[in-house]
mmCIF file of C-alpha atoms in Angstrom:
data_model
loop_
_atom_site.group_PDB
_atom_site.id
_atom_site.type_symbol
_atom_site.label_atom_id
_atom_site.label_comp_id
_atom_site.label_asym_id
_atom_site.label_seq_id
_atom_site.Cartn_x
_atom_site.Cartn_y
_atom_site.Cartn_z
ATOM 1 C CA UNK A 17 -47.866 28.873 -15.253
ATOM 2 C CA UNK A 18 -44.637 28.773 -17.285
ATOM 3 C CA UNK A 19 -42.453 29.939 -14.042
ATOM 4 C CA UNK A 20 -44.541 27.394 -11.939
ATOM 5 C CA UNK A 21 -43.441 24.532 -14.275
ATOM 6 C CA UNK A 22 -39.811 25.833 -14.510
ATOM 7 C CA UNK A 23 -39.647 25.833 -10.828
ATOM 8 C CA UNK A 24 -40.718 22.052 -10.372
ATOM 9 C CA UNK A 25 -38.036 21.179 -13.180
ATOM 10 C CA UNK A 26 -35.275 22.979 -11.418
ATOM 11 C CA UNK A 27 -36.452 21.096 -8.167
ATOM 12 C CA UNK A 28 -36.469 17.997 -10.007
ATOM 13 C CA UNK A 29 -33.162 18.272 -11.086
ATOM 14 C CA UNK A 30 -31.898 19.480 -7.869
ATOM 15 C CA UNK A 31 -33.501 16.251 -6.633
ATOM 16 C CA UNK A 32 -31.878 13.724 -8.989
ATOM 17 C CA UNK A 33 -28.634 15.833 -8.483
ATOM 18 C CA UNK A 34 -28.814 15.140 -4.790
ATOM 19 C CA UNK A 35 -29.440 11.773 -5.160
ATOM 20 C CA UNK A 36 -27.289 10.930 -7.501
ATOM 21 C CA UNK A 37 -24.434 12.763 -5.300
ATOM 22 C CA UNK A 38 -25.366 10.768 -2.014
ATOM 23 C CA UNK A 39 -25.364 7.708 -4.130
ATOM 24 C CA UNK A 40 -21.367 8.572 -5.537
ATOM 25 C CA UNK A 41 -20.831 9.325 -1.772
ATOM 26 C CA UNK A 42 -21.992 6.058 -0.660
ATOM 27 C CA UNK A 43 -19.651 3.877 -2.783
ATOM 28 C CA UNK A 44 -16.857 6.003 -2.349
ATOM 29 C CA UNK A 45 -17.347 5.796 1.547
ATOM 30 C CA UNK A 46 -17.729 2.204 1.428
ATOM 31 C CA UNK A 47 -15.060 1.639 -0.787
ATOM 32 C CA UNK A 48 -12.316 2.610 1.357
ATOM 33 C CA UNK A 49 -11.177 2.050 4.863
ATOM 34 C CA UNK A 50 -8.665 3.944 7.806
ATOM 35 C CA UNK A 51 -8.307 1.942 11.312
ATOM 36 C CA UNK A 52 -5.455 2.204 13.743
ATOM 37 C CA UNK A 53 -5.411 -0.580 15.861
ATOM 38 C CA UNK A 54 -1.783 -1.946 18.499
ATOM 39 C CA UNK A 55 -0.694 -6.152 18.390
ATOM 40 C CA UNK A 56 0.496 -7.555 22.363
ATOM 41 C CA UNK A 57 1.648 -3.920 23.133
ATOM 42 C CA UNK A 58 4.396 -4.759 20.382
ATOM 43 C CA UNK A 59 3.483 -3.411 17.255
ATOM 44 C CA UNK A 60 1.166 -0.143 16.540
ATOM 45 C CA UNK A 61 -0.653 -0.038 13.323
ATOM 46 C CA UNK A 62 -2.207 2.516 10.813
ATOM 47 C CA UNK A 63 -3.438 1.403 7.418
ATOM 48 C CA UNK A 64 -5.651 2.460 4.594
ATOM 49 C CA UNK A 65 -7.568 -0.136 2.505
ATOM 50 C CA UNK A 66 -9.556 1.021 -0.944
ATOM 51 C CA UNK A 67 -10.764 -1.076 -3.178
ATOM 52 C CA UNK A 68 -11.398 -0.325 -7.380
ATOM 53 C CA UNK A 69 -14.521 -1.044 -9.052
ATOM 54 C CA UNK A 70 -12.288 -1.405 -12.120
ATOM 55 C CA UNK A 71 -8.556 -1.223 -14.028
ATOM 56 C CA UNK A 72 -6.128 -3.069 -13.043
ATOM 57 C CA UNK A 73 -6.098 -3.165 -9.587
ATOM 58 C CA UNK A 74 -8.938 -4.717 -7.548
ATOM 59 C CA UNK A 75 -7.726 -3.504 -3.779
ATOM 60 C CA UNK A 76 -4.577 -1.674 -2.140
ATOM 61 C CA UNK A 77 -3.664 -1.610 1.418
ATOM 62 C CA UNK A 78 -1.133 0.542 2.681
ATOM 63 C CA UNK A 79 -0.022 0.815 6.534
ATOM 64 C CA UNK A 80 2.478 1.815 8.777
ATOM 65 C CA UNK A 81 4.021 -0.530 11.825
ATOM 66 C CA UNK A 82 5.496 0.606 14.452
ATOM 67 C CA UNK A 83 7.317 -0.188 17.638
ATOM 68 C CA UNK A 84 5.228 0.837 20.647
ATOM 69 C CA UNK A 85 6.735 2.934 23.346
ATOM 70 C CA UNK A 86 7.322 0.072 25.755
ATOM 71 C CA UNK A 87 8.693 -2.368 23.101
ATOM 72 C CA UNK A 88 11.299 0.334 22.266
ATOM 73 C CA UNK A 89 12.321 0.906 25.204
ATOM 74 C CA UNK A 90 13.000 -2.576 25.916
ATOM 75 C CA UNK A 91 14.856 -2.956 22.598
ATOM 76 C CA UNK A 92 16.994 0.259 23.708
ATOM 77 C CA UNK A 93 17.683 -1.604 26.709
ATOM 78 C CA UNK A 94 19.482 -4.428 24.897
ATOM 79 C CA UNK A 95 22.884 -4.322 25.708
ATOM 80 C CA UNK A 96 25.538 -3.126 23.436
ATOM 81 C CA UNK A 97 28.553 -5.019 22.472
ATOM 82 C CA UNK A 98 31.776 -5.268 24.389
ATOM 83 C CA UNK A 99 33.481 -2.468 22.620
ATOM 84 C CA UNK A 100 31.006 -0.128 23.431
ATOM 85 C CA UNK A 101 29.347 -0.174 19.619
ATOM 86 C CA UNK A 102 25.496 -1.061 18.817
ATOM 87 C CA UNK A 103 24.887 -4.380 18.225
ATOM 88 C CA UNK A 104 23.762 -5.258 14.506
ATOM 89 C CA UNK A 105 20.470 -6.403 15.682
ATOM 90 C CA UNK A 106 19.463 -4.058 17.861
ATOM 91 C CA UNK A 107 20.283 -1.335 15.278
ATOM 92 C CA UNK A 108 18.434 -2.768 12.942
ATOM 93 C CA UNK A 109 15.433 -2.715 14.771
ATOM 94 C CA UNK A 110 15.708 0.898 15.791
ATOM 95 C CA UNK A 111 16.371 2.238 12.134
ATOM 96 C CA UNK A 112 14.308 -0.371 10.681
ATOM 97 C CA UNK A 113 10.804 0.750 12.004
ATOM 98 C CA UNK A 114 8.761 2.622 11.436
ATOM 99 C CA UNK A 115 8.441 0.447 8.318
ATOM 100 C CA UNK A 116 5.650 0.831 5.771
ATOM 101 C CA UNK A 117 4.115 -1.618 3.460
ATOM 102 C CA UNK A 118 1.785 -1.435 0.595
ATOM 103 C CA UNK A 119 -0.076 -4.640 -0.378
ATOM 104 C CA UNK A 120 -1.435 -4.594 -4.368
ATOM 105 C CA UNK A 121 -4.393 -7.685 -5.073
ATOM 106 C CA UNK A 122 -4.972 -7.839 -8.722
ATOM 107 C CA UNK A 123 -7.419 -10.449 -9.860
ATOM 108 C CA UNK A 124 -7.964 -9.647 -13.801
ATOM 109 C CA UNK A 125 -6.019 -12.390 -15.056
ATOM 110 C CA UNK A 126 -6.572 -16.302 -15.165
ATOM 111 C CA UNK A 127 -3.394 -17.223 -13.499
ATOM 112 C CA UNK A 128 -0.695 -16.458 -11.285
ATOM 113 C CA UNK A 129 1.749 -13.915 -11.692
ATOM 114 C CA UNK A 130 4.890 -12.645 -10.500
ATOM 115 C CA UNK A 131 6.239 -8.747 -11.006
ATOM 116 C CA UNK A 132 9.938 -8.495 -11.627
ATOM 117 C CA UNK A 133 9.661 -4.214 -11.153
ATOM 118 C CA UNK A 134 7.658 -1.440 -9.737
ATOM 119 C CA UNK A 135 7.770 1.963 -11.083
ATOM 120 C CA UNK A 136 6.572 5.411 -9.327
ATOM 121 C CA UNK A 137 5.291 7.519 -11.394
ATOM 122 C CA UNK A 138 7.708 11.229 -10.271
ATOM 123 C CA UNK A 139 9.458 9.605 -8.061
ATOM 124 C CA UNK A 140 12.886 7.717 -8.465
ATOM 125 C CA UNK A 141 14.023 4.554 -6.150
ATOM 126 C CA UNK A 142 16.426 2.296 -6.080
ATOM 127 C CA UNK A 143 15.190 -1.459 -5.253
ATOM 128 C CA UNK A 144 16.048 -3.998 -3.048
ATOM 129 C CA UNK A 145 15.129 -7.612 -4.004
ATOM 130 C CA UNK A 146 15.059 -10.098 -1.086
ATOM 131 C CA UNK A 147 12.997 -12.427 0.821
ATOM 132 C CA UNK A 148 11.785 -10.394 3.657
ATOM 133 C CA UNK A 149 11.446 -13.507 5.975
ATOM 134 C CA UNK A 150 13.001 -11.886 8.907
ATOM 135 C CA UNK A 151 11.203 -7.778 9.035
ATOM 136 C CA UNK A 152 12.760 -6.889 12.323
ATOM 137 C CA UNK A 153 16.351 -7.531 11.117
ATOM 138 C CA UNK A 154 15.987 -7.285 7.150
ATOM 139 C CA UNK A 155 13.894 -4.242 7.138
ATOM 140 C CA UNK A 156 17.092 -2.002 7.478
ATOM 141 C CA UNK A 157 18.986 -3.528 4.755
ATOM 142 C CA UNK A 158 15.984 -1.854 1.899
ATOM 143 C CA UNK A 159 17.493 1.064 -0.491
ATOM 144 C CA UNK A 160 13.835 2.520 -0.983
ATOM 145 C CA UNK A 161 11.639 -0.497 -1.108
ATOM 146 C CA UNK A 162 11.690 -3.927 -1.381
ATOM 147 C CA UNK A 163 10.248 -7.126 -3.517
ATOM 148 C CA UNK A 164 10.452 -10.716 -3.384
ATOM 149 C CA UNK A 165 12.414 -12.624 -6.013
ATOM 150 C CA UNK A 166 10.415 -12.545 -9.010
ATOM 151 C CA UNK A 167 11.106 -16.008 -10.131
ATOM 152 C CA UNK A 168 9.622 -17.779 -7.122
ATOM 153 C CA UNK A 169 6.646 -20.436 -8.064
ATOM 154 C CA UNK A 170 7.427 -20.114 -11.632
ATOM 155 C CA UNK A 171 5.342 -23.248 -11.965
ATOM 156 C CA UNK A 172 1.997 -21.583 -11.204
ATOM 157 C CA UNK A 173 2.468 -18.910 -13.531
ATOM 158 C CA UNK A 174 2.030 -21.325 -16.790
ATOM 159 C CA UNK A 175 -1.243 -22.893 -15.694
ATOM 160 C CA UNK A 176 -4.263 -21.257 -16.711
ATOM 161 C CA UNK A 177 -7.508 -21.209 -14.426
ATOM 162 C CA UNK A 178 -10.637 -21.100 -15.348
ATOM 163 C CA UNK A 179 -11.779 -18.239 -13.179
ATOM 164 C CA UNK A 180 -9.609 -14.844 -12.252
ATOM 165 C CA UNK A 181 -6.616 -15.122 -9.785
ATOM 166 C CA UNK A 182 -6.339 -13.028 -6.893
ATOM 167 C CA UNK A 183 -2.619 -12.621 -7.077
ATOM 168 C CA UNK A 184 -1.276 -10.504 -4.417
ATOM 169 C CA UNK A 185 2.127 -8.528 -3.740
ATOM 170 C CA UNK A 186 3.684 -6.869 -1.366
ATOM 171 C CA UNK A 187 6.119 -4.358 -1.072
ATOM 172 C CA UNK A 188 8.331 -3.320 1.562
ATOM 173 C CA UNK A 189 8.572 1.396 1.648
ATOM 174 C CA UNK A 190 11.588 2.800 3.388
ATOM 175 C CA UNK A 191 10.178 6.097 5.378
ATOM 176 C CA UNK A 192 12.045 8.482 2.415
ATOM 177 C CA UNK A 193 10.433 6.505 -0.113
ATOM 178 C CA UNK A 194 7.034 7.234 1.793
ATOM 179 C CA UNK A 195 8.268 11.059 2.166
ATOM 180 C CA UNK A 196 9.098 11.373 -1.479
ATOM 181 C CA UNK A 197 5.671 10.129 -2.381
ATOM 182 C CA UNK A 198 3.925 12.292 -0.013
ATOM 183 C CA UNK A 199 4.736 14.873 -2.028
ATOM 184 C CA UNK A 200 3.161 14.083 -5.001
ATOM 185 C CA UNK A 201 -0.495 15.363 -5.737
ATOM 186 C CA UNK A 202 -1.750 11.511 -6.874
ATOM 187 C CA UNK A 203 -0.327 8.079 -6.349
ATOM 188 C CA UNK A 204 0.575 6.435 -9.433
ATOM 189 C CA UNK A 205 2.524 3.391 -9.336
ATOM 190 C CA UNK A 206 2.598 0.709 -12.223
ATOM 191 C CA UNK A 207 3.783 -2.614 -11.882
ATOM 192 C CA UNK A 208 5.662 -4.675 -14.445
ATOM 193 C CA UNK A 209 4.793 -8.468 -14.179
ATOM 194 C CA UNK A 210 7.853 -11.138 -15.410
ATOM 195 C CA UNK A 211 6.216 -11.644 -18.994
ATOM 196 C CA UNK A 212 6.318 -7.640 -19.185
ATOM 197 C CA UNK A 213 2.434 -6.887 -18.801
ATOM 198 C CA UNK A 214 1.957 -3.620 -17.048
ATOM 199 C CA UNK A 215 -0.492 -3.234 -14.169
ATOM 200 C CA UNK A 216 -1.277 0.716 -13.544
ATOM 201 C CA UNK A 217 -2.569 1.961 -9.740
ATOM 202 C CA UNK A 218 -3.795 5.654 -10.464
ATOM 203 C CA UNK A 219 -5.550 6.768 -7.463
ATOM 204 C CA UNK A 220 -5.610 10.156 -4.862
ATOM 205 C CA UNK A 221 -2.761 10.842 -2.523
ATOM 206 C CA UNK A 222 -3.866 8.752 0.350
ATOM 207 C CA UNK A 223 0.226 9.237 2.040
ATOM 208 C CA UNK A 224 -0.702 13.192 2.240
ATOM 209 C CA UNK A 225 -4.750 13.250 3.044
ATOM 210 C CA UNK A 226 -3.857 10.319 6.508
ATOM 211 C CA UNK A 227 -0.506 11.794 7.021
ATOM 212 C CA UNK A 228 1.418 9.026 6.949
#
């Protein structure tokens, strides 16, 4: 009788166990996302999206652009200069891409915000900050990543909402920034807004497990 009873409580907890595993499962499946999709047989995407059920960080999305074959061919095609050199812009499309991005929404604060620094955790890089208005010719010019001006819309960031702010920022990755990071066993990245307040992204090394 006692064995009997011990059996049905080990099956009970095996049950619960199970459940409780597929439930974990479920949110973490639906709370991230890998697609690869191509743009007018221009560009060629991959990108990761996860979003955060808390801390600072409500979603990341991180992908990778690329030239297609066909568009880089015709952009090798361009004609050089007269001197027999490269021309500037067609250089700086063929060193410029692949070119990686990584996209940050934080909505935990009633207002808007701007970040003034980025800083990866193991990792040193130098930053470039610039409007990245034009990719295809700009994209080049980036030490190991890239930011917009941090004093842009200063007006927004005194007024206070009454509801959370889904402020989000972009950042532009050289590929030896991406390299560097793909190294490390977790991503941890914090951001530094322009009063100073720190915003922390601690997550797995999604660079490594999609081999970007």
């Amino acid at each position: 009788m006692f064995l009997r009873r011990h059996n049905l409580y080990i099956r009970f907890i095996s049950v619960i166990r199970s459940v409780f595993l597929f439930c974990v499962l479920c949110v973490f499946l639906l709370s991230f996302k890998f697609e690869t999709y191509c743009e007018q047989n221009v560009f060629c995407y991959r990108k990761y999206s996860e979003e955060f059920g808390s801390g600072d960080v409500s979603s990341i999305s991180f992908w990778e652009q690329d030239l297609t074959p066909d568009a880089r061919e015709n952009v090798n095609a361009i004609p050089d200069d007269e001197e027999g050199g490269v021309t500037t812009y067609k250089s700086s499309i063929q060193y410029g891409f692949p070119a990686y991005f990584l996209e940050f929404v934080i909505a935990s604060e009633p207002r808007g915000m701007n970040f003034k620094d980025v800083i990866f955790d193991g990792v040193e890089a130098e930053v470039s900050i610039f409007d990245l208005y034009e990719p295809s010719a700009q994209l080049v010019e980036i030490k190991d990543f890239q930011i917009g001006p941090p004093d842009v819309n200063a007006e927004f960031r005194e007024r206070m909402f009454p509801m959370p702010v889904h402020n989000i920022f972009t950042i532009s990755l050289r590929r030896g920034l991406v390299d560097k990071l793909k190294g490390q066993k977790r991503i941890k990245i914090t951001l530094i807004s322009t009063d100073g307040k720190e915003f922390v992204l601690d997550t797995e090394n999604f660079i490594s497990k999609y081999d970007f």
